[in-house]
Structure formats: C-alpha cells, structure tokens
mmCIF file of C-alpha atoms in Angstrom:
data_model
loop_
_atom_site.group_PDB
_atom_site.id
_atom_site.type_symbol
_atom_site.label_atom_id
_atom_site.label_comp_id
_atom_site.label_asym_id
_atom_site.label_seq_id
_atom_site.Cartn_x
_atom_site.Cartn_y
_atom_site.Cartn_z
ATOM 1 C CA MET A 187 54.079 199.543 82.061
ATOM 2 C CA ARG A 188 54.264 197.983 85.519
ATOM 3 C CA ASN A 189 52.219 199.509 88.266
ATOM 4 C CA PRO A 190 54.667 201.062 90.821
ATOM 5 C CA THR A 191 52.011 201.001 93.510
ATOM 6 C CA ARG A 192 51.608 197.239 93.137
ATOM 7 C CA ARG A 193 55.393 196.860 93.305
ATOM 8 C CA HIS A 194 55.489 198.780 96.589
ATOM 9 C CA ILE A 195 52.713 196.593 97.969
ATOM 10 C CA TRP A 196 54.667 193.423 97.170
ATOM 11 C CA ILE A 197 57.810 194.842 98.753
ATOM 12 C CA GLY A 198 55.778 195.718 101.835
ATOM 13 C CA VAL A 199 54.296 192.226 102.050
ATOM 14 C CA ALA A 200 57.722 190.639 101.623
ATOM 15 C CA GLY A 201 59.120 192.843 104.358
ATOM 16 C CA PHE A 202 56.254 191.938 106.671
ATOM 17 C CA LEU A 203 56.739 188.219 106.080
ATOM 18 C CA SER A 204 60.461 188.591 106.709
ATOM 19 C CA LEU A 205 59.801 190.263 110.055
ATOM 20 C CA ALA A 206 57.085 187.775 110.951
ATOM 21 C CA PHE A 207 59.488 184.855 110.643
ATOM 22 C CA ALA A 208 62.540 186.594 112.119
ATOM 23 C CA GLY A 209 61.705 185.812 115.773
ATOM 24 C CA PRO A 210 62.426 182.066 115.874
ATOM 25 C CA VAL A 211 65.491 182.441 113.664
ATOM 26 C CA ALA A 212 66.958 185.019 116.060
ATOM 27 C CA ALA A 213 66.667 182.638 119.015
ATOM 28 C CA ALA A 214 69.775 180.612 119.829
ATOM 29 C CA GLU A 215 70.751 177.791 122.147
ATOM 30 C CA SER A 216 73.783 177.079 124.278
ATOM 31 C CA GLN A 217 75.286 173.917 125.740
ATOM 32 C CA ILE A 218 75.695 174.308 129.512
ATOM 33 C CA ALA A 219 77.675 171.921 131.744
ATOM 34 C CA VAL A 220 76.145 171.983 135.234
ATOM 35 C CA ALA A 221 77.514 170.478 138.450
ATOM 36 C CA ALA A 222 75.129 167.777 139.696
ATOM 37 C CA ASN A 223 74.280 169.522 142.970
ATOM 38 C CA PHE A 224 72.822 172.427 140.990
ATOM 39 C CA THR A 225 70.424 170.298 138.921
ATOM 40 C CA GLU A 226 67.069 171.564 140.194
ATOM 41 C CA PRO A 227 67.874 175.283 140.417
ATOM 42 C CA ALA A 228 69.518 175.113 136.981
ATOM 43 C CA LYS A 229 66.316 173.689 135.492
ATOM 44 C CA GLU A 230 64.283 176.548 136.962
ATOM 45 C CA ILE A 231 66.818 179.136 135.853
ATOM 46 C CA ALA A 232 66.884 177.707 132.323
ATOM 47 C CA ALA A 233 63.087 177.914 132.103
ATOM 48 C CA ALA A 234 63.085 181.521 133.314
ATOM 49 C CA PHE A 235 65.952 182.303 130.929
ATOM 50 C CA ALA A 236 64.024 180.931 127.950
ATOM 51 C CA LYS A 237 60.942 182.938 128.890
ATOM 52 C CA ALA A 238 62.931 186.150 129.363
ATOM 53 C CA THR A 239 65.224 185.940 126.337
ATOM 54 C CA GLY A 240 63.833 183.418 123.867
ATOM 55 C CA HIS A 241 67.139 181.548 123.976
ATOM 56 C CA ASN A 242 67.416 177.937 125.121
ATOM 57 C CA ALA A 243 69.932 176.564 127.613
ATOM 58 C CA ILE A 244 70.649 172.895 126.897
ATOM 59 C CA LEU A 245 71.681 171.497 130.284
ATOM 60 C CA SER A 246 73.957 168.543 130.996
ATOM 61 C CA PHE A 247 74.474 167.378 134.590
ATOM 62 C CA GLY A 248 77.408 165.540 136.152
ATOM 63 C CA SER A 249 80.474 165.830 138.343
ATOM 64 C CA SER A 250 82.693 168.866 137.916
ATOM 65 C CA GLY A 251 85.774 166.697 137.479
ATOM 66 C CA ALA A 252 84.214 164.616 134.712
ATOM 67 C CA PHE A 253 83.061 167.735 132.891
ATOM 68 C CA TYR A 254 86.516 169.287 133.073
ATOM 69 C CA THR A 255 88.074 166.176 131.568
ATOM 70 C CA GLN A 256 85.480 166.195 128.784
ATOM 71 C CA MET A 257 86.049 169.874 128.033
ATOM 72 C CA SER A 258 89.799 169.343 127.947
ATOM 73 C CA HIS A 259 89.193 166.757 125.223
ATOM 74 C CA GLY A 260 86.986 168.989 123.107
ATOM 75 C CA ALA A 261 83.460 168.507 124.464
ATOM 76 C CA PRO A 262 81.323 171.302 122.953
ATOM 77 C CA PHE A 263 80.140 172.943 126.178
ATOM 78 C CA GLU A 264 79.932 176.738 126.081
ATOM 79 C CA VAL A 265 79.313 177.606 129.741
ATOM 80 C CA PHE A 266 80.609 175.671 132.757
ATOM 81 C CA LEU A 267 78.860 175.804 136.135
ATOM 82 C CA SER A 268 81.247 174.017 138.458
ATOM 83 C CA ALA A 269 80.792 172.967 142.083
ATOM 84 C CA ASP A 270 84.138 174.541 142.954
ATOM 85 C CA ALA A 271 86.378 177.477 142.075
ATOM 86 C CA ASP A 272 89.430 175.403 141.165
ATOM 87 C CA ARG A 273 88.279 173.986 137.844
ATOM 88 C CA PRO A 274 86.933 177.258 136.390
ATOM 89 C CA MET A 275 90.217 178.872 137.448
ATOM 90 C CA ARG A 276 92.143 176.134 135.656
ATOM 91 C CA ALA A 277 89.906 176.531 132.605
ATOM 92 C CA GLU A 278 90.837 180.200 132.507
ATOM 93 C CA GLN A 279 94.544 179.527 133.026
ATOM 94 C CA GLU A 280 94.691 176.722 130.463
ATOM 95 C CA GLY A 281 92.970 178.686 127.720
ATOM 96 C CA LEU A 282 89.582 176.957 127.790
ATOM 97 C CA GLY A 283 87.724 179.832 129.411
ATOM 98 C CA VAL A 284 87.269 183.476 128.465
ATOM 99 C CA PRO A 285 89.548 185.612 130.685
ATOM 100 C CA GLY A 286 87.613 187.731 133.165
ATOM 101 C CA SER A 287 84.327 185.843 132.771
ATOM 102 C CA ARG A 288 84.704 183.680 135.894
ATOM 103 C CA PHE A 289 82.479 184.455 138.901
ATOM 104 C CA THR A 290 80.925 182.808 141.978
ATOM 105 C CA TYR A 291 77.271 182.058 141.276
ATOM 106 C CA ALA A 292 76.529 180.138 144.503
ATOM 107 C CA ILE A 293 78.065 179.037 147.789
ATOM 108 C CA GLY A 294 77.009 175.505 148.643
ATOM 109 C CA ARG A 295 76.100 173.930 151.970
ATOM 110 C CA LEU A 296 76.698 170.321 152.977
ATOM 111 C CA VAL A 297 74.070 168.217 154.769
ATOM 112 C CA LEU A 298 74.276 164.842 156.507
ATOM 113 C CA TYR A 299 70.999 163.228 155.483
ATOM 114 C CA SER A 300 68.920 160.109 156.059
ATOM 115 C CA ALA A 301 65.727 159.263 154.206
ATOM 116 C CA LYS A 302 64.310 158.017 157.526
ATOM 117 C CA PRO A 303 63.073 160.332 160.295
ATOM 118 C CA GLY A 304 64.928 160.303 163.606
ATOM 119 C CA VAL A 305 68.172 158.803 162.290
ATOM 120 C CA VAL A 306 70.235 161.996 162.009
ATOM 121 C CA ASP A 307 69.906 164.570 164.773
ATOM 122 C CA GLY A 308 70.630 168.280 164.570
ATOM 123 C CA ALA A 309 74.244 167.818 165.624
ATOM 124 C CA GLY A 310 75.238 164.836 163.495
ATOM 125 C CA ALA A 311 75.884 162.703 166.580
ATOM 126 C CA ILE A 312 75.294 159.496 164.612
ATOM 127 C CA LEU A 313 78.724 159.852 163.005
ATOM 128 C CA LYS A 314 80.368 159.207 166.371
ATOM 129 C CA ARG A 315 77.659 157.015 167.861
ATOM 130 C CA GLY A 316 77.491 154.598 164.926
ATOM 131 C CA GLY A 317 74.656 152.170 164.377
ATOM 132 C CA PHE A 318 74.762 152.297 160.579
ATOM 133 C CA GLU A 319 76.417 150.148 157.921
ATOM 134 C CA LYS A 320 77.003 152.570 155.045
ATOM 135 C CA ILE A 321 77.603 156.291 154.615
ATOM 136 C CA ALA A 322 77.438 157.766 151.117
ATOM 137 C CA ILE A 323 79.629 160.549 149.782
ATOM 138 C CA ALA A 324 80.433 161.863 146.319
ATOM 139 C CA ASP A 325 83.788 160.809 144.855
ATOM 140 C CA PRO A 326 86.305 163.349 146.230
ATOM 141 C CA ALA A 327 88.434 163.019 143.094
ATOM 142 C CA ALA A 328 85.616 164.337 140.915
ATOM 143 C CA ALA A 329 83.112 166.140 143.142
ATOM 144 C CA PRO A 330 83.832 169.099 145.459
ATOM 145 C CA TYR A 331 81.021 168.032 147.814
ATOM 146 C CA GLY A 332 82.905 164.766 148.277
ATOM 147 C CA VAL A 333 86.014 166.735 149.205
ATOM 148 C CA ALA A 334 83.984 168.679 151.761
ATOM 149 C CA ALA A 335 82.558 165.457 153.236
ATOM 150 C CA VAL A 336 86.045 164.044 153.769
ATOM 151 C CA GLN A 337 87.164 167.327 155.351
ATOM 152 C CA VAL A 338 84.265 167.175 157.812
ATOM 153 C CA MET A 339 85.019 163.612 158.868
ATOM 154 C CA LYS A 340 88.702 164.444 159.318
ATOM 155 C CA LYS A 341 87.902 167.615 161.257
ATOM 156 C CA LEU A 342 85.767 165.542 163.630
ATOM 157 C CA GLY A 343 88.531 162.947 163.967
ATOM 158 C CA LEU A 344 86.293 160.209 162.551
ATOM 159 C CA TYR A 345 87.604 159.634 159.039
ATOM 160 C CA GLU A 346 89.676 156.521 159.751
ATOM 161 C CA ALA A 347 86.868 154.887 161.719
ATOM 162 C CA LEU A 348 84.283 155.679 159.038
ATOM 163 C CA THR A 349 86.376 154.792 155.973
ATOM 164 C CA PRO A 350 85.248 151.114 155.846
ATOM 165 C CA LYS A 351 81.622 152.273 155.763
ATOM 166 C CA ILE A 352 82.012 154.811 152.951
ATOM 167 C CA VAL A 353 80.322 154.199 149.596
ATOM 168 C CA GLN A 354 81.230 156.655 146.870
ATOM 169 C CA GLY A 355 78.934 157.959 144.171
ATOM 170 C CA SER A 356 80.368 159.242 140.916
ATOM 171 C CA SER A 357 78.592 162.538 141.611
ATOM 172 C CA ILE A 358 76.608 164.133 144.414
ATOM 173 C CA THR A 359 73.457 162.992 142.587
ATOM 174 C CA GLN A 360 74.476 159.353 142.911
ATOM 175 C CA ALA A 361 75.443 159.863 146.556
ATOM 176 C CA TYR A 362 71.946 161.205 147.194
ATOM 177 C CA GLN A 363 70.400 158.271 145.331
ATOM 178 C CA PHE A 364 72.277 155.833 147.571
ATOM 179 C CA VAL A 365 70.611 157.434 150.596
ATOM 180 C CA ALA A 366 67.185 157.906 149.001
ATOM 181 C CA THR A 367 66.985 154.238 147.978
ATOM 182 C CA GLY A 368 68.322 152.891 151.283
ATOM 183 C CA ALA A 369 71.581 151.570 149.832
ATOM 184 C CA ALA A 370 73.224 153.736 152.503
ATOM 185 C CA GLU A 371 71.501 154.697 155.742
ATOM 186 C CA ILE A 372 73.087 158.153 155.786
ATOM 187 C CA GLY A 373 75.090 160.306 153.437
ATOM 188 C CA PHE A 374 76.648 163.691 152.858
ATOM 189 C CA VAL A 375 74.602 165.491 150.200
ATOM 190 C CA ALA A 376 74.042 169.037 148.983
ATOM 191 C CA GLN A 377 71.464 171.064 150.881
ATOM 192 C CA SER A 378 69.822 171.919 147.561
ATOM 193 C CA GLN A 379 68.960 168.243 147.069
ATOM 194 C CA VAL A 380 66.913 167.982 150.265
ATOM 195 C CA VAL A 381 65.697 171.526 150.857
ATOM 196 C CA GLY A 382 62.301 170.574 149.427
ATOM 197 C CA GLU A 383 62.136 167.178 151.137
ATOM 198 C CA PRO A 384 59.706 167.329 154.087
ATOM 199 C CA GLY A 385 60.625 163.885 155.422
ATOM 200 C CA GLY A 386 63.830 162.239 156.516
ATOM 201 C CA SER A 387 66.281 163.666 159.019
ATOM 202 C CA ARG A 388 69.298 165.880 158.559
ATOM 203 C CA TRP A 389 72.169 167.869 159.995
ATOM 204 C CA LEU A 390 73.182 171.087 158.266
ATOM 205 C CA VAL A 391 76.955 170.817 158.574
ATOM 206 C CA PRO A 392 78.546 173.989 160.003
ATOM 207 C CA ALA A 393 80.511 175.733 157.272
ATOM 208 C CA LYS A 394 83.534 175.977 159.585
ATOM 209 C CA LEU A 395 84.057 172.205 159.331
ATOM 210 C CA HIS A 396 85.109 172.328 155.677
ATOM 211 C CA ALA A 397 86.580 174.678 153.095
ATOM 212 C CA PRO A 398 84.024 177.012 151.488
ATOM 213 C CA ILE A 399 82.139 175.419 148.596
ATOM 214 C CA ASP A 400 82.500 178.358 146.232
ATOM 215 C CA GLN A 401 80.725 177.353 143.046
ATOM 216 C CA GLN A 402 82.037 179.292 140.080
ATOM 217 C CA ALA A 403 80.857 179.648 136.501
ATOM 218 C CA ILE A 404 82.885 180.561 133.445
ATOM 219 C CA LEU A 405 82.134 181.355 129.823
ATOM 220 C CA LEU A 406 84.136 178.974 127.667
ATOM 221 C CA LYS A 407 85.848 180.136 124.491
ATOM 222 C CA THR A 408 83.589 177.825 122.488
ATOM 223 C CA GLY A 409 80.676 180.073 123.487
ATOM 224 C CA GLN A 410 82.198 183.538 123.323
ATOM 225 C CA LYS A 411 80.433 184.336 120.013
ATOM 226 C CA ASN A 412 77.157 182.598 120.861
ATOM 227 C CA PRO A 413 74.487 185.119 121.917
ATOM 228 C CA ALA A 414 72.690 182.456 123.971
ATOM 229 C CA ALA A 415 75.836 181.615 125.958
ATOM 230 C CA LEU A 416 76.564 185.291 126.590
ATOM 231 C CA ALA A 417 72.967 185.910 127.619
ATOM 232 C CA PHE A 418 72.909 182.904 129.971
ATOM 233 C CA VAL A 419 76.014 184.086 131.841
ATOM 234 C CA LYS A 420 74.421 187.513 132.210
ATOM 235 C CA PHE A 421 71.083 186.035 133.318
ATOM 236 C CA LEU A 422 72.795 183.895 135.971
ATOM 237 C CA LYS A 423 73.747 187.147 137.726
ATOM 238 C CA SER A 424 70.238 188.612 137.537
ATOM 239 C CA PRO A 425 67.972 189.170 140.567
ATOM 240 C CA GLN A 426 65.564 186.565 139.164
ATOM 241 C CA ALA A 427 68.259 183.870 139.021
ATOM 242 C CA ILE A 428 69.693 184.840 142.411
ATOM 243 C CA ALA A 429 66.248 184.481 144.008
ATOM 244 C CA ILE A 430 65.993 180.932 142.636
ATOM 245 C CA ILE A 431 69.499 180.089 143.837
ATOM 246 C CA LYS A 432 68.763 181.291 147.378
ATOM 247 C CA ARG A 433 65.486 179.385 147.495
ATOM 248 C CA TYR A 434 67.464 176.156 147.124
ATOM 249 C CA GLY A 435 69.555 176.902 150.199
ATOM 250 C CA TYR A 436 72.623 178.398 148.568
ATOM 251 C CA GLU A 437 74.299 181.596 149.630
ATOM 252 C CA THR A 438 75.384 184.225 147.113
ATOM 253 C CA ARG A 439 77.796 187.130 146.969
#
C-alpha cells in the first residue's frame, strides 16, 4: 500500500517548484514605437517599468511618420508614442488603435542649438543676422519637430531666406547629429536632446511661435491583450514616469 503521507509530500514539492518557476514565465514584453525626440526619457521609463512590473518594454526609435507607415503595413508594434497628436488620432480613426486609449504623455519644446558656445544667443538673433552656412531641421513630412521648425521660421518672416541653408534629417535625432558633428552650425532640435548638455549655446523657442507639440500615445490593437503593453500604457501615466518626463524639459497635463 502506498504511503499517503509521502504522496502529499511529493504534491507539496511539485507545487513549490511550480510556484518557484512561475515568476519569469509570468513576465511579458511589449514592442513600443517611440518618437526619436523621446529616446532618452523612454529608456529611463522602460528601466523603471521593468523594475516595477517585471515586464520588458522593447523600444524602437524613429520618426513618427515612418512609424505610422510601418504600422499601417503590419509592423508588430503594440504601443505608439508619437511626437504629435495627429498620427495617434488617425490610428484610432483608421482602426489601428484601441478607441479611448489615446492620451497626451508630453508637450515638447523646440530649441535652436549650436554645439559651440556663443553662436546662438538667448533670442535666436543669429537666424536674422546670418553668418552660418547650414541650419538643420527634422524632415517636416515625417517629424512634428520639423513642422514646428518651419512654423517658427515662417512666423519670423525668415523661411524663404533660410531655405537654401536648410539640411533635413530623417528624424529629430539625425537633425541633432548634424549639429553635434558640425555638419550644420545650428539646428532646431528637441529640448530633451540638449537639456543635459552643459556646453554649446541655445535659444529656447517661445511656444507662441509654433503650434503646440502635443505628443500623444496610443495602445494599438495588436497589444490590447498583452499584459506588458497594457501595463506600459498605465505606467506612462504614473507619477514616476511623469517625473522623468519633466526632468527632460517636457511639460505634462
């Protein structure tokens, strides 16, 4: 006759082993498309998210326009952090996004920046004064910060004069790289890209000179059943994430 006590012991051991190995299995990961201007804060948020939840956010960085095209053609992103409100709105309207999940996670600020001290003053006078060969901006067709840069130049009545000097990056990251490497003496970049840069010179462009850079996020239908995607959207609204966002020079609502 089998010993019932021994049987209970084996069941208990099996249950313990099952629980012991359940943690890693329960963790999930989500594919997140992130607008290039939000690269550094997104990395910090993803690290904090992993520590808080055990889930992993797999980040991809690029222009909002390029991401939208990719998603429209079936790219497997589950959450979209855009640099504007237009594309998340379109994602919702066109059936790519989960209705009601769209929200503003950050409000961006535009900066005219030079890697060299003393080139850009606190009023951006160099735009009118001249004395430079190239000015970098992000491609307005793909990047909302590029749209804002064009709006600023037009508002100042300088767009036609500056057009021959414009070099376009495919994203705000490439526009920043043009300035950082000296390929362009000055450029319109995101404040988040230079907020931690002690050197160089800059002009924080008044928000009244361009349309608000409302950066919206949306849960995509590809991620609506993924616990990691759902948790990331929730975490992006948390006080911990908001503190990181503000530290990089963004405003929040």
